Amino acid sequence: MMRILMLAVTLPISAVPSGAPMTAAPGQDAVLLREFIYRTAPYPQSHASTIVQTLDGTLAAAWFGGTHERNPDVEIWFARRGAKGWETPKSVANGIQPDGTRLPTWNPVLFQDPAGPLHLYYKVGPSPQRWWGMVTTSTDGGRHWSGARRLPAGILGPIKNKPVILHGGAWLSPSSTEDEGSGRWKLHFERSEDAGGSWSTTGPVDPDTRFDAIQPSILFLPGGKLEAIARTREGVLAATQSADNGKSWGKLFAVDLPNPNSGTDAMTLKDGRQLIVYNHAAQLPETPGSGRRYPLNIAMSRDGVHWRPALTLETEPLPDGYAYPAVIQSTDGLVHITYTWDRQRIRHVVVDPTRLKD
């Protein structure tokens, strides 16, 4: 079972601008709040957000921002949500090396130790094929951060989506690689029995699979099974399951949702239902492996295999669409989602999951 922090989030909904109206669709009454985390920034592009609830009940988010993805000026930005809305974001990590050279940062992931500090995992390197994992921690909910340290060789950290805490207390981190030589995408998992002090690896999963899969999310299924659901190049979402608490994983198989080669995030709600945020769009046939990143949707499932549409978050075509969602459930039961809005801003949406049908 997942450990739950017994805290609550207070959202002054009426005081926060909601942004552009959404097209009416089933489940729209579930949306309680839509807002941008910031309106202006000292950089033109942002991407790959992550959201967490800290030990004091505050929401916090991080993302990478800079001239554009892969540019050496890309840094990790962080903001907390106070009583009056999101506070001014600040840079908390960069890719400046000891010799003064600079590399881009990538894909931050916030993770709150229920009995310890807030962790910020991220990557540094010229490309996803050659990056490495970094971590920094905060004991005051992100107001101040420790010096960053590099993760051990062979450990990348959570590659996009949040770790989970397993029955027994181990941390399980969903990860993946994009091999520079073969070009293959492969899933693996990283496990810590000592609250992030040391890590071991499991995988790659199903190495002979037809799926090129990365960026998994971990779900808790009935009967004690785990599932990891991931982005692929094959036009569908793919999943793998574990019956031994994540120590080994089965073959990858397609679930009944499309994927335009774009990141997703998923979680198991407190009521046992599975929720995923994803782009309900197919690949473009003229450009294999890519597709439009709109609309942005929520789907629900009981078994992690069969999914039903529950809510459309965004429909308006934008040049860079809506991408790389992150999702959590706060201790008051509400679902919080952040995602990239046209590569220019990070949007935050609050959803009441009791109003979502599955």
Coordinates of C-alpha atoms in Angstrom, one line a residue:
M1 CA 0.0 0.0 0.0
M2 CA 1.1 3.6 -0.6
R3 CA 1.9 5.7 2.4
I4 CA -0.3 8.8 2.6
L5 CA 0.6 12.1 4.3
M6 CA -2.3 13.3 6.5
L7 CA -2.3 16.9 5.4
A8 CA -4.6 19.1 3.4
V9 CA -4.2 21.7 0.7
T10 CA -6.2 25.0 0.9
L11 CA -6.9 26.5 -2.6
P12 CA -8.3 30.0 -2.8
I13 CA -10.1 29.2 -6.0
S14 CA -12.1 32.4 -6.4
A15 CA -8.9 34.5 -6.2
V16 CA -7.0 32.8 -9.0
P17 CA -7.5 33.5 -12.7
S18 CA -8.7 30.4 -14.5
G19 CA -7.3 31.1 -17.9
A20 CA -9.2 30.3 -21.2
P21 CA -12.5 28.5 -21.0
M22 CA -12.7 24.8 -21.9
T23 CA -15.0 23.2 -24.3
A24 CA -17.9 21.5 -22.5
A25 CA -17.5 17.7 -22.3
P26 CA -18.3 14.9 -19.9
G27 CA -16.6 15.4 -16.6
Q28 CA -16.1 19.1 -16.9
D29 CA -17.8 19.7 -13.6
A30 CA -14.9 17.9 -12.0
V31 CA -12.5 20.8 -12.8
L32 CA -12.3 23.0 -9.8
L33 CA -9.4 25.3 -10.8
R34 CA -7.3 26.1 -13.8
E35 CA -4.3 28.5 -13.6
F36 CA -0.8 29.2 -14.8
I37 CA 2.0 28.8 -12.3
Y38 CA 3.5 32.0 -13.7
R39 CA 2.6 34.5 -16.4
T40 CA 6.0 35.9 -17.3
A41 CA 9.5 34.4 -17.0
P42 CA 13.1 35.3 -17.8
Y43 CA 13.2 32.5 -20.4
P44 CA 11.1 31.8 -23.5
Q45 CA 10.5 28.1 -23.1
S46 CA 9.5 25.7 -20.2
H47 CA 8.8 22.0 -20.1
A48 CA 8.6 18.8 -18.1
S49 CA 6.9 19.9 -14.9
T50 CA 6.5 17.9 -11.7
I51 CA 4.3 18.5 -8.7
V52 CA 4.3 17.4 -5.0
Q53 CA 2.7 18.0 -1.7
T54 CA 5.2 18.9 1.0
L55 CA 5.1 17.8 4.6
D56 CA 3.5 21.1 5.7
G57 CA 0.7 20.6 3.2
T58 CA 1.9 23.1 0.6
L59 CA 1.9 22.3 -3.1
A60 CA 5.2 22.7 -4.9
A61 CA 6.2 22.4 -8.6
A62 CA 9.3 22.3 -10.6
W63 CA 10.1 22.3 -14.4
F64 CA 13.0 23.1 -16.7
G65 CA 13.2 26.5 -18.4
G66 CA 15.6 28.2 -20.8
T67 CA 16.1 29.3 -24.4
H68 CA 15.0 25.9 -25.6
E69 CA 15.3 22.2 -24.8
R70 CA 19.0 21.1 -25.0
N71 CA 20.3 24.6 -24.7
P72 CA 23.1 24.9 -22.0
D73 CA 21.2 27.8 -20.3
V74 CA 18.3 25.4 -19.3
E75 CA 17.9 25.4 -15.5
I76 CA 15.5 23.8 -13.0
W77 CA 12.9 26.2 -11.7
F78 CA 10.8 25.8 -8.6
A79 CA 7.8 27.4 -7.0
R80 CA 5.6 26.9 -3.9
R81 CA 1.9 27.6 -3.8
G82 CA 1.0 30.0 -0.9
A83 CA -2.3 31.2 0.4
K84 CA -2.5 33.8 -2.4
G85 CA -1.4 31.5 -5.2
W86 CA 1.9 30.5 -6.7
E87 CA 5.0 32.3 -5.4
T88 CA 7.6 33.7 -7.8
P89 CA 9.6 30.8 -9.3
K90 CA 13.3 30.6 -8.6
S91 CA 16.1 28.7 -10.2
V92 CA 17.3 25.8 -7.9
A93 CA 19.6 23.8 -10.1
N94 CA 21.7 24.3 -13.3
G95 CA 24.2 22.4 -15.3
I96 CA 27.4 24.4 -14.6
Q97 CA 30.3 22.0 -14.3
P98 CA 33.4 22.3 -12.1
D99 CA 35.5 23.5 -15.1
G100 CA 33.0 26.3 -15.8
T101 CA 31.4 24.7 -18.8
R102 CA 27.7 24.5 -18.9
L103 CA 25.2 21.7 -19.9
P104 CA 21.4 21.6 -20.0
T105 CA 19.3 20.2 -17.2
W106 CA 16.3 18.0 -17.8
N107 CA 13.1 16.4 -16.4
P108 CA 12.9 17.3 -12.7
V109 CA 11.0 15.0 -10.4
L110 CA 9.9 16.1 -6.9
F111 CA 9.4 13.4 -4.3
Q112 CA 8.5 13.9 -0.7
D113 CA 10.0 11.5 1.8
P114 CA 7.1 11.0 4.3
A115 CA 9.6 11.0 7.2
G116 CA 12.4 13.2 5.8
P117 CA 13.4 15.8 3.3
L118 CA 11.9 16.8 0.0
H119 CA 13.9 15.4 -2.9
L120 CA 14.4 17.0 -6.3
Y121 CA 15.8 14.6 -8.9
Y122 CA 16.9 15.8 -12.3
K123 CA 19.3 15.1 -15.2
V124 CA 22.3 16.9 -16.5
G125 CA 23.9 16.2 -19.9
P126 CA 24.0 17.1 -23.6
S127 CA 21.2 14.7 -24.5
P128 CA 19.0 12.0 -23.1
Q129 CA 21.4 9.4 -24.5
R130 CA 24.3 10.9 -22.4
W131 CA 22.8 12.5 -19.4
W132 CA 23.3 11.5 -15.8
G133 CA 21.2 11.7 -12.6
M134 CA 21.4 14.4 -9.9
V135 CA 19.6 15.0 -6.6
T136 CA 19.2 17.8 -4.2
T137 CA 17.2 17.9 -1.0
S138 CA 15.3 20.4 1.2
T139 CA 14.3 20.1 4.8
D140 CA 12.0 23.1 4.7
G141 CA 9.6 22.4 1.8
G142 CA 11.8 23.9 -0.9
R143 CA 12.6 27.2 0.7
H144 CA 16.3 26.2 0.8
W145 CA 18.2 23.4 -1.0
S146 CA 21.3 21.3 -0.2
G147 CA 24.2 21.1 -2.6
A148 CA 23.4 18.9 -5.5
R149 CA 25.1 15.5 -5.8
R150 CA 25.5 13.1 -8.6
L151 CA 23.7 9.7 -8.3
P152 CA 25.8 6.6 -8.4
A153 CA 27.0 5.2 -11.8
G154 CA 24.2 3.4 -13.5
I155 CA 21.5 5.1 -11.5
L156 CA 19.5 7.8 -13.4
G157 CA 16.8 8.5 -10.9
P158 CA 13.1 8.8 -11.8
I159 CA 13.3 9.6 -15.5
K160 CA 10.1 11.7 -15.7
N161 CA 7.5 10.5 -13.2
K162 CA 7.4 10.2 -9.5
P163 CA 8.7 7.2 -7.4
V164 CA 6.3 5.3 -5.2
I165 CA 6.6 3.8 -1.8
L166 CA 5.9 0.1 -1.7
H167 CA 4.5 -2.1 1.1
G168 CA 7.4 -2.5 3.5
G169 CA 8.8 1.0 2.9
A170 CA 11.0 0.5 -0.2
W171 CA 11.1 3.3 -2.8
L172 CA 10.6 2.2 -6.4
S173 CA 11.6 4.7 -9.0
P174 CA 10.4 4.4 -12.6
S175 CA 13.2 4.9 -15.1
S176 CA 14.3 4.3 -18.7
T177 CA 17.1 4.7 -21.2
E178 CA 17.5 5.9 -24.7
D179 CA 20.4 3.9 -26.1
E180 CA 22.8 6.0 -28.3
G181 CA 24.1 3.0 -30.2
S182 CA 21.1 0.9 -30.9
G183 CA 18.5 3.7 -30.7
R184 CA 16.3 1.5 -28.6
W185 CA 14.2 2.7 -25.7
K186 CA 14.0 0.5 -22.6
L187 CA 12.3 0.6 -19.2
H188 CA 14.0 -0.2 -15.9
F189 CA 13.4 0.4 -12.3
E190 CA 15.6 1.6 -9.4
R191 CA 14.9 0.5 -5.9
S192 CA 16.0 1.9 -2.5
E193 CA 15.6 0.2 0.8
D194 CA 17.1 3.0 2.8
A195 CA 15.1 6.1 1.8
G196 CA 17.3 7.1 -1.1
G197 CA 20.7 6.4 0.5
S198 CA 21.5 3.6 -2.0
W199 CA 19.9 2.1 -5.1
S200 CA 19.8 -1.1 -7.0
T201 CA 18.4 -1.6 -10.5
T202 CA 15.9 -4.0 -12.1
G203 CA 15.7 -4.4 -15.8
P204 CA 15.7 -3.7 -18.7
V205 CA 12.2 -5.0 -18.9
D206 CA 11.4 -7.4 -21.7
P207 CA 14.5 -6.6 -23.7
D208 CA 13.3 -8.3 -26.9
T209 CA 10.0 -6.5 -27.0
R210 CA 8.7 -4.8 -30.1
F211 CA 7.9 -1.7 -28.1
D212 CA 10.3 1.2 -27.7
A213 CA 9.1 2.5 -24.3
I214 CA 10.3 5.2 -21.9
Q215 CA 9.0 7.3 -19.0
P216 CA 6.9 4.8 -17.0
S217 CA 4.4 5.5 -14.2
I218 CA 3.8 3.0 -11.5
L219 CA 0.3 1.8 -10.5
F220 CA -1.0 -0.4 -7.6
L221 CA -3.4 -3.1 -8.9
P222 CA -5.8 -5.3 -7.0
G223 CA -4.3 -8.4 -5.5
G224 CA -1.0 -6.8 -4.7
K225 CA 0.3 -6.5 -8.3
L226 CA 2.1 -3.5 -9.7
E227 CA 1.8 -2.1 -13.2
A228 CA 4.1 0.3 -15.1
I229 CA 2.5 2.2 -18.0
A230 CA 4.7 4.0 -20.4
R231 CA 5.0 6.1 -23.5
T232 CA 6.1 4.3 -26.8
R233 CA 7.0 5.0 -30.4
E234 CA 4.5 2.5 -31.6
G235 CA 1.3 4.7 -31.4
V236 CA -0.1 3.1 -28.2
L237 CA 0.6 3.1 -24.5
A238 CA 2.3 0.0 -23.2
A239 CA 2.3 -1.6 -19.8
T240 CA 4.2 -4.3 -17.8
Q241 CA 3.1 -5.9 -14.6
S242 CA 4.9 -7.3 -11.5
A243 CA 3.6 -9.9 -9.0
D244 CA 6.6 -9.7 -6.6
N245 CA 6.6 -6.0 -5.4
G246 CA 8.6 -4.8 -8.4
K247 CA 11.5 -7.2 -8.2
S248 CA 10.7 -8.7 -11.6
W249 CA 8.5 -7.6 -14.5
G250 CA 6.5 -9.3 -17.3
K251 CA 6.4 -8.7 -21.0
L252 CA 5.2 -5.3 -22.3
F253 CA 1.7 -5.3 -23.8
A254 CA -0.4 -2.6 -25.4
V255 CA -3.3 -1.0 -23.5
D256 CA -6.3 0.5 -25.3
L257 CA -5.1 4.1 -25.4
P258 CA -3.2 5.9 -28.2
N259 CA 0.1 7.6 -27.7
P260 CA 1.6 10.2 -30.1
N261 CA 5.1 9.6 -28.7
S262 CA 4.4 12.0 -25.8
G263 CA 4.9 11.7 -22.1
T264 CA 2.1 10.7 -19.7
D265 CA 1.7 10.3 -16.0
A266 CA -0.6 8.0 -14.0
M267 CA -1.4 7.1 -10.4
T268 CA -3.6 4.9 -8.2
L269 CA -6.2 7.0 -6.4
K270 CA -7.1 6.4 -2.8
D271 CA -10.3 4.7 -3.8
G272 CA -8.3 2.1 -5.8
R273 CA -9.1 3.5 -9.3
Q274 CA -6.4 4.1 -11.8
L275 CA -6.1 7.6 -13.4
I276 CA -3.9 8.6 -16.4
V277 CA -3.3 12.0 -18.0
Y278 CA -2.2 11.7 -21.7
N279 CA -2.6 13.0 -25.2
H280 CA -5.5 11.2 -26.8
A281 CA -4.0 11.4 -30.3
A282 CA -2.3 9.0 -32.7
Q283 CA 1.1 9.2 -34.4
L284 CA 1.2 11.2 -37.7
P285 CA 1.5 8.6 -40.4
E286 CA 3.7 10.8 -42.5
T287 CA 6.2 11.2 -39.6
P288 CA 6.4 7.8 -37.8
G289 CA 7.1 8.2 -34.1
S290 CA 5.6 11.7 -33.7
G291 CA 2.2 13.2 -33.4
R292 CA 0.2 16.2 -32.2
R293 CA 0.2 16.9 -28.5
Y294 CA -3.5 17.8 -28.2
P295 CA -6.0 17.2 -26.9
L296 CA -5.0 16.5 -23.3
N297 CA -7.2 13.9 -21.5
I298 CA -7.8 12.0 -18.4
A299 CA -8.8 8.3 -18.6
M300 CA -9.9 6.0 -15.8
S301 CA -9.5 2.2 -15.2
R302 CA -10.1 -0.5 -12.6
D303 CA -7.5 -2.9 -13.9
G304 CA -4.9 -0.8 -15.7
V305 CA -5.6 -2.4 -19.0
H306 CA -9.0 -1.3 -20.0
W307 CA -9.5 2.5 -19.9
R308 CA -12.5 4.8 -20.3
P309 CA -12.3 8.5 -21.2
A310 CA -13.2 10.6 -18.2
L311 CA -12.3 14.3 -18.9
T312 CA -10.8 16.4 -21.7
L313 CA -8.5 19.0 -20.2
E314 CA -7.4 20.9 -23.3
T315 CA -8.7 20.8 -26.9
E316 CA -7.5 24.0 -28.7
P317 CA -4.8 23.4 -31.2
L318 CA -1.5 25.1 -30.3
P319 CA 1.8 24.9 -32.1
D320 CA 3.5 22.9 -29.3
G321 CA 0.3 21.6 -27.7
Y322 CA -0.1 20.4 -24.1
A323 CA 2.5 17.9 -23.0
Y324 CA 4.4 16.1 -20.2
P325 CA 1.7 16.0 -17.5
A326 CA 2.4 15.2 -13.9
V327 CA -0.3 14.1 -11.5
I328 CA -0.7 13.6 -7.7
Q329 CA -3.6 13.3 -5.2
S330 CA -3.3 15.6 -2.2
T331 CA -4.4 14.5 1.2
D332 CA -7.8 16.2 0.9
G333 CA -8.6 13.8 -2.0
L334 CA -8.2 16.3 -4.8
V335 CA -6.1 15.6 -7.9
H336 CA -3.5 18.1 -9.0
I337 CA -2.1 18.1 -12.6
T338 CA 0.6 20.2 -14.1
Y339 CA 1.6 20.2 -17.7
T340 CA 3.5 22.2 -20.4
W341 CA 1.3 24.7 -22.2
D342 CA 2.6 25.4 -25.7
R343 CA 6.2 25.2 -24.4
Q344 CA 5.7 28.7 -22.9
R345 CA 4.1 28.2 -19.5
I346 CA 3.2 25.5 -16.9
R347 CA -0.5 25.1 -16.2
H348 CA -2.0 23.7 -12.9
V349 CA -5.4 22.1 -12.9
V350 CA -7.3 20.8 -9.9
V351 CA -9.8 18.0 -10.4
D352 CA -12.4 16.4 -8.0
P353 CA -12.0 12.7 -8.8
T354 CA -15.3 11.7 -7.2
R355 CA -16.9 13.4 -10.3
L356 CA -15.0 11.3 -12.8
K357 CA -16.7 8.2 -14.1
D358 CA -14.8 5.0 -14.9

